[in-house]
mmCIF file of C-alpha atoms in Angstrom:
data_model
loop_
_atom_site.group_PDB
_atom_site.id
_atom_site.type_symbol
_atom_site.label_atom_id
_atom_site.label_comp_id
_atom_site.label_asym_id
_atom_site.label_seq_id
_atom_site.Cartn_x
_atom_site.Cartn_y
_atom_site.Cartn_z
ATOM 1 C CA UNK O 1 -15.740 -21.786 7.624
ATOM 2 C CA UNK O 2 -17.081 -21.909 4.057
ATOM 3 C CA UNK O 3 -17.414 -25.251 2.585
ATOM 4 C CA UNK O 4 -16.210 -26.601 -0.854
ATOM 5 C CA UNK O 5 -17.438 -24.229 -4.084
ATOM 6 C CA UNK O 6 -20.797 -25.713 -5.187
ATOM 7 C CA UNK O 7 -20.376 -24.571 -8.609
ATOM 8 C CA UNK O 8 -17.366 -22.807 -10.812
ATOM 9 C CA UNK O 9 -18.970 -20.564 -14.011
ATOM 10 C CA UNK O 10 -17.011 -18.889 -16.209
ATOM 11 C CA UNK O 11 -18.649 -16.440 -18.691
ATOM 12 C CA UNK O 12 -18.213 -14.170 -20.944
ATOM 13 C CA UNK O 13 -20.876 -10.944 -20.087
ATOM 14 C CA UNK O 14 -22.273 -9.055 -22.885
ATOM 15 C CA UNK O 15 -20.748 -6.068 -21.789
ATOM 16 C CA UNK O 16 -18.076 -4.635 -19.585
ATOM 17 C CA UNK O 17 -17.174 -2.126 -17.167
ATOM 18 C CA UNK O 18 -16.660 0.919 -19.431
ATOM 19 C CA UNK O 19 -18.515 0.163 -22.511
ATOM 20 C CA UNK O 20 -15.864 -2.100 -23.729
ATOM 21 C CA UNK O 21 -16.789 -6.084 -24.661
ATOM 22 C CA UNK O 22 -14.737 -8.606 -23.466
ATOM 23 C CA UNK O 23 -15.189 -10.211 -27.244
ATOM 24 C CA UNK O 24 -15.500 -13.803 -27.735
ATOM 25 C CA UNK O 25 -13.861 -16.678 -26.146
ATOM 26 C CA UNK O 26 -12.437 -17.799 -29.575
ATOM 27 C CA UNK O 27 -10.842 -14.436 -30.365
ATOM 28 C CA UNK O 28 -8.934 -13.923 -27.259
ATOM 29 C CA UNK O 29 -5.323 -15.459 -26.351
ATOM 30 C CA UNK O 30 -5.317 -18.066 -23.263
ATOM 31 C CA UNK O 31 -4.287 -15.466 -21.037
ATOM 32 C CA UNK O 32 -6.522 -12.602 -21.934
ATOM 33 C CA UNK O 33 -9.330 -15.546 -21.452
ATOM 34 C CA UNK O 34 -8.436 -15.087 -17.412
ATOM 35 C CA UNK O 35 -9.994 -11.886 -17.754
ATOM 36 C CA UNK O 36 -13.395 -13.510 -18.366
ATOM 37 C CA UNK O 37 -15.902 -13.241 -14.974
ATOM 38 C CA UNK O 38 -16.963 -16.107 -12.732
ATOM 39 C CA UNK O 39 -19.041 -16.908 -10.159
ATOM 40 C CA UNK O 40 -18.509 -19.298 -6.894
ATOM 41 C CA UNK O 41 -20.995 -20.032 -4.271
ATOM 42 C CA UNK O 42 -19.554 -21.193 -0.730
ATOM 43 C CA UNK O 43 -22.175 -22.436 1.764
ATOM 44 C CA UNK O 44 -21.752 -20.928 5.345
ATOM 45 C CA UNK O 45 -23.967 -22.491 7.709
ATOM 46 C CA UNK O 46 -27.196 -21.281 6.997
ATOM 47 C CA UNK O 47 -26.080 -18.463 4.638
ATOM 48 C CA UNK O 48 -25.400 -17.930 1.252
ATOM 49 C CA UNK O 49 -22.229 -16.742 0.905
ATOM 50 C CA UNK O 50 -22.179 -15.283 -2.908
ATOM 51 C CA UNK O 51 -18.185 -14.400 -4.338
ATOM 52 C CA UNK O 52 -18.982 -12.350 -7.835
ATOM 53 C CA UNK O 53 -15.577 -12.031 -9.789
ATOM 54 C CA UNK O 54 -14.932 -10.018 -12.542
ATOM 55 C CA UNK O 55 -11.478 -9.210 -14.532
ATOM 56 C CA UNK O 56 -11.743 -7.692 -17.202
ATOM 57 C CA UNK O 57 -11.200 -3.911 -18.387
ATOM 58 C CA UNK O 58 -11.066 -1.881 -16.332
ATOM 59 C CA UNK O 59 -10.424 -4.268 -13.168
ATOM 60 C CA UNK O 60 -10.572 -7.166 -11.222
ATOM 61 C CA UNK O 61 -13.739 -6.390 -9.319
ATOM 62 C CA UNK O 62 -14.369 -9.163 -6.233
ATOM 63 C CA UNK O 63 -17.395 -8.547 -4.022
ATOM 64 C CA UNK O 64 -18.714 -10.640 -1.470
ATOM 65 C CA UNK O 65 -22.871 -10.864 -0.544
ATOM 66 C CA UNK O 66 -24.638 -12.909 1.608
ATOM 67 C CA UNK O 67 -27.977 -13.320 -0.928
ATOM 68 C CA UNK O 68 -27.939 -14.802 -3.873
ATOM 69 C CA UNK O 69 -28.762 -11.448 -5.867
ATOM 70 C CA UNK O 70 -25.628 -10.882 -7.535
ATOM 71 C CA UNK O 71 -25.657 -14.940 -8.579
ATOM 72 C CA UNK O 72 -28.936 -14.199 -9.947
ATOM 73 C CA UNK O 73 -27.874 -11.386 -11.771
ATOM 74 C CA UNK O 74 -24.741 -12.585 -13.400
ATOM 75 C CA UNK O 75 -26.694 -15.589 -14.311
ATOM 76 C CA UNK O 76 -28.693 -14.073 -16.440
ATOM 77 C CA UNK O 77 -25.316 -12.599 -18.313
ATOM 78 C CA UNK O 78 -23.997 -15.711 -18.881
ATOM 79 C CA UNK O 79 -23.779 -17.255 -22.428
ATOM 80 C CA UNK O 80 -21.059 -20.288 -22.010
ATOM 81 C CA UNK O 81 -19.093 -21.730 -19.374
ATOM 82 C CA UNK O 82 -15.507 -23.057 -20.161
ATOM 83 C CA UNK O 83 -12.362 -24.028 -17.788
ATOM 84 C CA UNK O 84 -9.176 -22.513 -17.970
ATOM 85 C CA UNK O 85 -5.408 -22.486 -15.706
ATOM 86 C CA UNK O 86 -5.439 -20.361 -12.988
ATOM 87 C CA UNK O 87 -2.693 -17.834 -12.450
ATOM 88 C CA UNK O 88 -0.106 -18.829 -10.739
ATOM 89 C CA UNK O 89 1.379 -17.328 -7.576
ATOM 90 C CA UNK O 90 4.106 -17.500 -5.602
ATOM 91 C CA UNK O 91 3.816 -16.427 -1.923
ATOM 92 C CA UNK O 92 7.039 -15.917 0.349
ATOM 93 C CA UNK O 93 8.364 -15.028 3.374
ATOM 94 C CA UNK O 94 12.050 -14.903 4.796
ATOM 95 C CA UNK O 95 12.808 -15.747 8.432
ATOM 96 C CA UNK O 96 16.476 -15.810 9.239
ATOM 97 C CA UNK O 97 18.196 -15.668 12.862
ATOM 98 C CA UNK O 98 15.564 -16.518 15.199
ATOM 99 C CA UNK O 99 13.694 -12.908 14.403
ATOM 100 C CA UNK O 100 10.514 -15.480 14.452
ATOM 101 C CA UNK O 101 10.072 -18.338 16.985
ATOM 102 C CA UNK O 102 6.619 -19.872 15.027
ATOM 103 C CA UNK O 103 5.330 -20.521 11.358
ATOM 104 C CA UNK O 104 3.162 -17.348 10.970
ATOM 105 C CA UNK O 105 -0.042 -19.307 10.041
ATOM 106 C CA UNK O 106 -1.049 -22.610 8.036
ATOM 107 C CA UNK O 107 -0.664 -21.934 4.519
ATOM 108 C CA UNK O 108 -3.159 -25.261 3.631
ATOM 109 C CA UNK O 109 -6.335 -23.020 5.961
ATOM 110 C CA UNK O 110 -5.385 -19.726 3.839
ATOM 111 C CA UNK O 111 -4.990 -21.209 0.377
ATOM 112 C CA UNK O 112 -5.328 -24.803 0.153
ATOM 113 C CA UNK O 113 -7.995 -26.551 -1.621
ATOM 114 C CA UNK O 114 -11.820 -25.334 -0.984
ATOM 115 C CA UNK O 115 -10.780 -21.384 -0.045
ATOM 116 C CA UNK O 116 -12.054 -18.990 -2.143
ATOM 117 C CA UNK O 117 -8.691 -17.770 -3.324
ATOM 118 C CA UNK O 118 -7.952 -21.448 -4.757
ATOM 119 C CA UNK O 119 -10.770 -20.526 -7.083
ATOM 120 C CA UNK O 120 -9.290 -17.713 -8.513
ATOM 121 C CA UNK O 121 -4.999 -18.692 -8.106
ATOM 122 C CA UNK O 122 -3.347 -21.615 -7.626
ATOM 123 C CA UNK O 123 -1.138 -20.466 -4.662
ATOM 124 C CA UNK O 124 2.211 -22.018 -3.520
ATOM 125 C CA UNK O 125 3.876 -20.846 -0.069
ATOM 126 C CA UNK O 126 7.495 -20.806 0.228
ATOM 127 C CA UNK O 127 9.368 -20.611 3.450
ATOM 128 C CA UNK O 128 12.476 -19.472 3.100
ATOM 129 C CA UNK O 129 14.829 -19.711 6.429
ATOM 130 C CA UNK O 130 17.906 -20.794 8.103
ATOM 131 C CA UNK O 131 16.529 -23.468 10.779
ATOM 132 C CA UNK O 132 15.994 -26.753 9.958
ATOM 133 C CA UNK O 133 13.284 -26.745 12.754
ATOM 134 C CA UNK O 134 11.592 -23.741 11.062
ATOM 135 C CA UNK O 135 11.867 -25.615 7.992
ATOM 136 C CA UNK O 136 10.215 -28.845 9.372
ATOM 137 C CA UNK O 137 7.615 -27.194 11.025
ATOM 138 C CA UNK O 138 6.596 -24.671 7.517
ATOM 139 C CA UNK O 139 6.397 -27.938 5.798
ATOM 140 C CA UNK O 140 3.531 -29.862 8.344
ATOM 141 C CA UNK O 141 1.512 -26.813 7.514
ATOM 142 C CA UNK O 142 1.529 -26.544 3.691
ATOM 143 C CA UNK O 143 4.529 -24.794 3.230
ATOM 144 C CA UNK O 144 7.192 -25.873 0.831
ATOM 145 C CA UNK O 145 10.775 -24.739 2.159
ATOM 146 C CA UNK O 146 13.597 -23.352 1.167
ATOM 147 C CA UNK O 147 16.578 -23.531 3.148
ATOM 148 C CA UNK O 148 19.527 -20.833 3.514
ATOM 149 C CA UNK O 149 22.857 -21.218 4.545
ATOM 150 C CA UNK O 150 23.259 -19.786 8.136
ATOM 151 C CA UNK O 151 24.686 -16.509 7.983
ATOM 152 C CA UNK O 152 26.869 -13.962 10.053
ATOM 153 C CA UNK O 153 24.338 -11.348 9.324
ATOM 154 C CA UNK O 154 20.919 -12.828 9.111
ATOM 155 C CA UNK O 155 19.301 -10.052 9.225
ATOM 156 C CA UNK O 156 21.101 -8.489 5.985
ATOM 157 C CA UNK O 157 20.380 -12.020 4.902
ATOM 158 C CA UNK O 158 16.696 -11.586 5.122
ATOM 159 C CA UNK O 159 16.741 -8.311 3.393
ATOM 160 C CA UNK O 160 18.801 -9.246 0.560
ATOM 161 C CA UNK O 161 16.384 -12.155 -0.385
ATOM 162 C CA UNK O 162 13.625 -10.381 0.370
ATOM 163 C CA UNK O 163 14.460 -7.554 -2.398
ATOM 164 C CA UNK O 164 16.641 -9.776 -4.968
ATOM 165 C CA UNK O 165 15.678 -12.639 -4.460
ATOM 166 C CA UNK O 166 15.212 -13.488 -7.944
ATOM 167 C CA UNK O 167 18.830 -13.239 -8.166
ATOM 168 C CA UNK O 168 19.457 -15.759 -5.585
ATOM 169 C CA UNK O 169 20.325 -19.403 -6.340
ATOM 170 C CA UNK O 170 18.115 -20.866 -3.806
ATOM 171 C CA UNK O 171 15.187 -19.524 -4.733
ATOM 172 C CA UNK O 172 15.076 -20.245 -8.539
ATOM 173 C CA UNK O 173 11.879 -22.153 -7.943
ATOM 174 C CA UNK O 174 10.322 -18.639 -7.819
ATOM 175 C CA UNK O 175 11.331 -17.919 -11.495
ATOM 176 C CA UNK O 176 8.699 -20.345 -12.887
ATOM 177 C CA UNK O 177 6.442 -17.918 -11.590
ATOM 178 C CA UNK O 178 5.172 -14.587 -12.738
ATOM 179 C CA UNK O 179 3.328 -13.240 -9.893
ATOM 180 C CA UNK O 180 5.007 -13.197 -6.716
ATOM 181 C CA UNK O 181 3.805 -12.226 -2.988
ATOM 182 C CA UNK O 182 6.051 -11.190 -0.246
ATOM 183 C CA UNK O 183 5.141 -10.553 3.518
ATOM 184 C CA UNK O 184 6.893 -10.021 6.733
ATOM 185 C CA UNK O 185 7.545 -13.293 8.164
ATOM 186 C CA UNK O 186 5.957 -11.515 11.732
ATOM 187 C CA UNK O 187 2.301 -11.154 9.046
ATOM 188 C CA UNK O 188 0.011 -13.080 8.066
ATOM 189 C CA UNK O 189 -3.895 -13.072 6.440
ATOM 190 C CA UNK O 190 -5.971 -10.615 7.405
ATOM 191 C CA UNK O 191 -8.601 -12.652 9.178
ATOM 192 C CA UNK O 192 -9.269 -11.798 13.282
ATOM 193 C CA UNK O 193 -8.395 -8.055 12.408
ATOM 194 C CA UNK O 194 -11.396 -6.251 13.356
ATOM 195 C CA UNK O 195 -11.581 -3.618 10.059
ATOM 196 C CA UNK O 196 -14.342 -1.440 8.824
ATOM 197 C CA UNK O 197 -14.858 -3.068 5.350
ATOM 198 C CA UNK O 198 -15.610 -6.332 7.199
ATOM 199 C CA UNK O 199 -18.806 -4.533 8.489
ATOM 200 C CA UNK O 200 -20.199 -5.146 4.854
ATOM 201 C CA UNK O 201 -19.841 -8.922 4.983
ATOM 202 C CA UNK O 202 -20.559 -11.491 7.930
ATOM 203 C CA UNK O 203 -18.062 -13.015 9.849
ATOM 204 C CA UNK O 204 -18.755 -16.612 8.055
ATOM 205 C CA UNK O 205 -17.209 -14.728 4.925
ATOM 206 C CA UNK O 206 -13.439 -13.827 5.743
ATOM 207 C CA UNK O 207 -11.854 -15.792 3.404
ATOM 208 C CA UNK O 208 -13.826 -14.083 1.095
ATOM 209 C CA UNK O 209 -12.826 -10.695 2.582
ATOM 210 C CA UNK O 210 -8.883 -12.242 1.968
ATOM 211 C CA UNK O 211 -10.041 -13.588 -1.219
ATOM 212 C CA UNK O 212 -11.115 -9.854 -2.252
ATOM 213 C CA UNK O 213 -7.893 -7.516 -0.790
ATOM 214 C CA UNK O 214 -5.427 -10.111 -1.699
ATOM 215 C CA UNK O 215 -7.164 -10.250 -5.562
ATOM 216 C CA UNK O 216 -7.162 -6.728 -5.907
ATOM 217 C CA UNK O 217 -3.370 -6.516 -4.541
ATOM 218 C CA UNK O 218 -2.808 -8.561 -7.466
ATOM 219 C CA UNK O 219 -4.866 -6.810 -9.952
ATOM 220 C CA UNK O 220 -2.410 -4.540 -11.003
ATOM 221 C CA UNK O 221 0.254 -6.621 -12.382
ATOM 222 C CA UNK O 222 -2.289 -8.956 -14.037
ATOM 223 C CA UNK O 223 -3.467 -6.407 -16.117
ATOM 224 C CA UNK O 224 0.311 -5.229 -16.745
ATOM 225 C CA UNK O 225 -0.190 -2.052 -15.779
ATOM 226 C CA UNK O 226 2.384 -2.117 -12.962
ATOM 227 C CA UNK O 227 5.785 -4.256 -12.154
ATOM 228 C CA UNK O 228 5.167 -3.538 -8.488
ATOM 229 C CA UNK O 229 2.113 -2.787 -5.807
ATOM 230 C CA UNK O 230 2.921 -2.011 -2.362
ATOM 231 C CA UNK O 231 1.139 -0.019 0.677
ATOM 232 C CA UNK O 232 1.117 3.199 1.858
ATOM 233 C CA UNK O 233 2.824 3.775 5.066
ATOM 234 C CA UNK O 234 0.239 4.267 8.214
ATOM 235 C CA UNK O 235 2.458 7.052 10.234
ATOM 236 C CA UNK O 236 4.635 8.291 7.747
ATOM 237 C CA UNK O 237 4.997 10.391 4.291
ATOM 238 C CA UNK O 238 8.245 10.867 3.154
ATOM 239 C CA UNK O 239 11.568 9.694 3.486
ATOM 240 C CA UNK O 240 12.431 12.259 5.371
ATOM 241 C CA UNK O 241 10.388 11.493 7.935
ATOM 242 C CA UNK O 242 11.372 7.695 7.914
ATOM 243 C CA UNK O 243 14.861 9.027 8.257
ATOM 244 C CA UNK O 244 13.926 11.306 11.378
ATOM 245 C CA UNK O 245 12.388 8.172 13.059
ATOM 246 C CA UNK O 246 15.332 5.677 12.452
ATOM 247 C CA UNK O 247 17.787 8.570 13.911
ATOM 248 C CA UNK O 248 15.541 8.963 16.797
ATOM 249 C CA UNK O 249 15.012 5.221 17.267
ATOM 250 C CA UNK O 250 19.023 4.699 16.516
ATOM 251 C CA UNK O 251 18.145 1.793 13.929
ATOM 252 C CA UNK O 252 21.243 2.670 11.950
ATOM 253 C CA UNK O 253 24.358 4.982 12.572
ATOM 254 C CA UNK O 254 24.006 8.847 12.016
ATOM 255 C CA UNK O 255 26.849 8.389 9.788
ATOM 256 C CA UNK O 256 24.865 5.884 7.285
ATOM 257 C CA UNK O 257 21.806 8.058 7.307
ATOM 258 C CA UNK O 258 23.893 11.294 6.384
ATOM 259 C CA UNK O 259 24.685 9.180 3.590
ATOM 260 C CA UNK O 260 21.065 8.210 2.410
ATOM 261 C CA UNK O 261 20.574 11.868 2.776
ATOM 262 C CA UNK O 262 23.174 12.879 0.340
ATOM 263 C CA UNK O 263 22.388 10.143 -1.923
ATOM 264 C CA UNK O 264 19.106 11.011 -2.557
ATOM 265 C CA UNK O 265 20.325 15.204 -2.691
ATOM 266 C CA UNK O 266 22.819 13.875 -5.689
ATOM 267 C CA UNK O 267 20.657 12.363 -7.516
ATOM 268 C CA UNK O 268 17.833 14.572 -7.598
ATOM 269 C CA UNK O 269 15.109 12.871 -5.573
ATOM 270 C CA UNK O 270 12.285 15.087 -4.767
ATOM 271 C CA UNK O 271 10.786 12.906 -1.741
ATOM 272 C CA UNK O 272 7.372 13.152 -2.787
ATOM 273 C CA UNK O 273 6.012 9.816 -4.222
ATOM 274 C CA UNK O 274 4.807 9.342 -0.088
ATOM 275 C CA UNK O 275 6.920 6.311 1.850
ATOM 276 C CA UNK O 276 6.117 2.437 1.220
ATOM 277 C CA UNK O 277 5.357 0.262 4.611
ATOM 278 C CA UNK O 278 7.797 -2.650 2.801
ATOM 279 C CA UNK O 279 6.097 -5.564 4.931
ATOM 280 C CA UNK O 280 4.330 -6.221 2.213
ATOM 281 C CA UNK O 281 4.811 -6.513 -1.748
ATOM 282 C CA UNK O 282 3.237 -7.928 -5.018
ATOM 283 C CA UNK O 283 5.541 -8.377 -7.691
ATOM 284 C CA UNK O 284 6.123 -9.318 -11.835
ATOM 285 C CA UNK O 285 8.594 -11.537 -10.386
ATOM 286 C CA UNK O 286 10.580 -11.790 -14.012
ATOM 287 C CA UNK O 287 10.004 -8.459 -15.597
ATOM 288 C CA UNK O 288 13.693 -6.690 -16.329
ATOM 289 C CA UNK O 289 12.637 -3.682 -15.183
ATOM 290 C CA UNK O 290 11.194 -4.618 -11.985
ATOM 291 C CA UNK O 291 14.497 -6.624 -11.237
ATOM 292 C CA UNK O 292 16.629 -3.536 -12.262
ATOM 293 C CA UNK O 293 14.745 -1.679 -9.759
ATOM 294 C CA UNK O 294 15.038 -4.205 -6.929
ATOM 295 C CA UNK O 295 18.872 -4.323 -7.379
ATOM 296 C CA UNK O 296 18.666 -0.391 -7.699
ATOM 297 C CA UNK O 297 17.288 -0.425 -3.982
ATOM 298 C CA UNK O 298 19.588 -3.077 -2.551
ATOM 299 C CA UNK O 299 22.548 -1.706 -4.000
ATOM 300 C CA UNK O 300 21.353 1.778 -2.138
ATOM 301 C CA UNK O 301 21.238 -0.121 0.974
ATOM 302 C CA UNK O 302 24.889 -1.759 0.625
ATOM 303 C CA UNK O 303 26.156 1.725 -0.587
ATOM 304 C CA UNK O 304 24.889 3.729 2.553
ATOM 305 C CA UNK O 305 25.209 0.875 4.829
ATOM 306 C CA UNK O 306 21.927 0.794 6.550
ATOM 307 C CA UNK O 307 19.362 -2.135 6.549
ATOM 308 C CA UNK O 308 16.170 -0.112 7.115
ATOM 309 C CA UNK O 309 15.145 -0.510 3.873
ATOM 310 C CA UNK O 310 11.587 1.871 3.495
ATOM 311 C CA UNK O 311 14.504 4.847 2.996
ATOM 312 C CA UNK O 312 15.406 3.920 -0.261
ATOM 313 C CA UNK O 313 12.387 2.514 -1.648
ATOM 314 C CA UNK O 314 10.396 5.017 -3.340
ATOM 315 C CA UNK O 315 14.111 6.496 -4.434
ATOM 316 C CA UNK O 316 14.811 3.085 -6.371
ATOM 317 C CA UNK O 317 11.195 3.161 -7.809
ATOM 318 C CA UNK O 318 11.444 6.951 -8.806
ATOM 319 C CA UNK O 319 15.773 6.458 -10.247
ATOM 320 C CA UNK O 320 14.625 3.469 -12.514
ATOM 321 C CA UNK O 321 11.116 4.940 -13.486
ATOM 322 C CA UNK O 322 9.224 1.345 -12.520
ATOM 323 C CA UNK O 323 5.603 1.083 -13.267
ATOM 324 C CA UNK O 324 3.949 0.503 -9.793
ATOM 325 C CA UNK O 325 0.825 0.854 -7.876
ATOM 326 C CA UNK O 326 0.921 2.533 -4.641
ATOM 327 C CA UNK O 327 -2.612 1.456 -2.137
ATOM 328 C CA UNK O 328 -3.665 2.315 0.862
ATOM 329 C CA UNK O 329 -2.594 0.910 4.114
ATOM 330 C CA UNK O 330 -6.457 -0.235 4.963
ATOM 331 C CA UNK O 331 -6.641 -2.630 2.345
ATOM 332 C CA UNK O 332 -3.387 -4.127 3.721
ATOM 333 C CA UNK O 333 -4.065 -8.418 3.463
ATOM 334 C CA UNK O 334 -1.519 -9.202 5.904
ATOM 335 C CA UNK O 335 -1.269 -7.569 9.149
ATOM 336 C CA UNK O 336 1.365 -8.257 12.098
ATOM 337 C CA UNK O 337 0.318 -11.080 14.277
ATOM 338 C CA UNK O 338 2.982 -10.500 16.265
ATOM 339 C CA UNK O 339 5.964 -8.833 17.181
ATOM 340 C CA UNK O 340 9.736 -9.554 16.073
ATOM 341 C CA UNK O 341 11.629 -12.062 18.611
ATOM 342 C CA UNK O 342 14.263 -9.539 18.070
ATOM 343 C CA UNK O 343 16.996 -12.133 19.469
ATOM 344 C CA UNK O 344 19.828 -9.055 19.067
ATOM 345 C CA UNK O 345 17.570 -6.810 21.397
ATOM 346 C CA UNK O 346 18.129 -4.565 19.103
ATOM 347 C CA UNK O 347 14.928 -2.532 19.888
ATOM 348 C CA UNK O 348 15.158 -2.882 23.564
ATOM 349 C CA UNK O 349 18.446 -1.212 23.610
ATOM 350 C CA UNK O 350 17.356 1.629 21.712
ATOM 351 C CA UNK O 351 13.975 1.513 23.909
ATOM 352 C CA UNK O 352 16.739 2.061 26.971
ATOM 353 C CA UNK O 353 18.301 4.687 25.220
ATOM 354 C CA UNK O 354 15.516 6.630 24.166
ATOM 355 C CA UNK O 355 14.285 6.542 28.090
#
């Protein structure tokens, strides 16, 4: 695993991506001055292990080398070095009704101090769940927690805070924040995956592989140009297609889908902004259009009464015109690392159906 950062530059470059400078330090607002480029060197072993980062323009760029060419390189660029706060962000997950038996990982070995993504954000992990026991065991591995009342419904439970949550009392620690992560409580950091991309940089390196697809998952809605970035679903295109699968896999009644169907006939929707995989989302936790949105797809949910809630996504995106960023499923940073307890058997009954 990479060791501490030896050394923490930030510099302003004579010129950016595009033609455009960056201007000086003393012109720019405190939070345009995140958009300045930095360099961090982690040792690994007998390696190098170079993270350039650049946000500025037209992007937040992160690229990962094992020489110390691009150090060299950006060195050469640099004409000050000053401090500043990192961004904040808030990281979540929701695990209600036994659907999860573990803590998906150790938030302090993903985040915590001398990672390569606590160069570039100061993270905070939030549990949020039902079971004391959960609860105890999210904070011994850098978790904080927040604790729900136990419901009737926990799934419903989990959905609700996963989509409004901003709305909810028990999570108003999440309002201090203005970028927000969500994942599937069944996901966690890319980092055993085997993945094509990782072919570019050594195995030493995959925080800095995290570092990069959770950075650019983020770049979006630090350069404002999106309320919302989610992924692209790996089987599917359309809603209509989701909708097939639920029917088939009886997920919820034929009577509730008829309804999504008509829903989205009313109103218009032409199915064609492709379908969301919702395990994953980065959000401008307090911008009013992103929460009118949110409540726009839960409200969808309640109104049709079914859960599955990747058939009324794109619809609440598309009704309420939210700026949003839609990438591709490879560049997912959290994938499953296992499968749902699914305490209801749920899925096994409809597994004996379908047989």
């Amino acid at each position: 695993m990479c060791g501490h950062a030896s050394q923490i530059r930030f510099s302003r470059l004579g010129q950016a991506r595009g033609g455009a400078s960056p201007g000086s330090l003393d012109q720019r607002s405190e939070e345009e001055n995140v958009a300045l480029s930095y360099v961090y060197a982690n040792s690994c072993g007998s390696q190098l292990a170079v993270c350039l980062v650049s946000l500025f323009g037209s992007g937040y760029l992160v690229a990962c080398n094992t020489s110390t060419a691009i150090a060299e390189r950006e060195a050469a660029a640099r004409v000050e070095t000053r401090t500043f706060a990192l961004p904040k962000v808030a990281l979540y997950t929701v695990v209600t009704g036994a659907y999860e038996k573990t803590v998906p990982y150790s938030c302090r070995e993903a985040y915590g101090r001398g990672t390569p993504i606590a160069q570039s954000f100061n993270v905070v992990c939030y549990l949020v769940t039902d079971s004391d026991k959960m609860a105890q065991a999210a904070s011994r591995m850098g978790w904080s927690p927040v604790r729900l009342r136990t419901s009737r419904h926990p799934k419903r439970q989990q959905r609700e805070t996963k989509i409004v949550g901003f709305a909810q009392a028990e999570l108003a620690v999440l309002k201090t924040y203005e970028y927000v992560l969500y994942h599937d409580g069944h996901r966690g950091p890319r980092v055993h995956a085997v993945h094509k991309k990782l072919e570019v940089f050594p195995a030493e390196t995959w925080q800095c592989w995290l570092h990069k697809v959770i950075s650019e998952t983020l770049q979006p809605l630090l350069e404002q140009r999106a309320d919302i970035v989610y992924f692209g679903h790996p089987d599917r295109n359309t809603t209509h297609e989701e909708g097939l699968e639920v029917r088939k896999m009886k997920l919820c009644s034929n009577a509730s889908l008829d309804r999504v169907a008509q829903l989205h006939k009313t109103r218009g929707y032409p199915d064609n902004m492709g379908l969301a995989e919702t395990a994953v989302l980065a959000r401008r936790w307090n911008s009013p259009a992103l929460q009118q949105a949110m409540h726009g797809w839960w409200d969808a949910m309640v109104q049709t009464n079914c859960m599955r809630d990747q058939l009324n996504f794109e619809f609440a995106l598309w009704k309420h015109k939210v700026k949003s960023v839609r990438k591709e499923n490879l560049d997912f940073p959290f994938i499953k690392l296992h499968e749902h307890s699914d305490p209801r058997a749920i899925r096994r009954r409809s597994d004996a159906r379908r047989a």
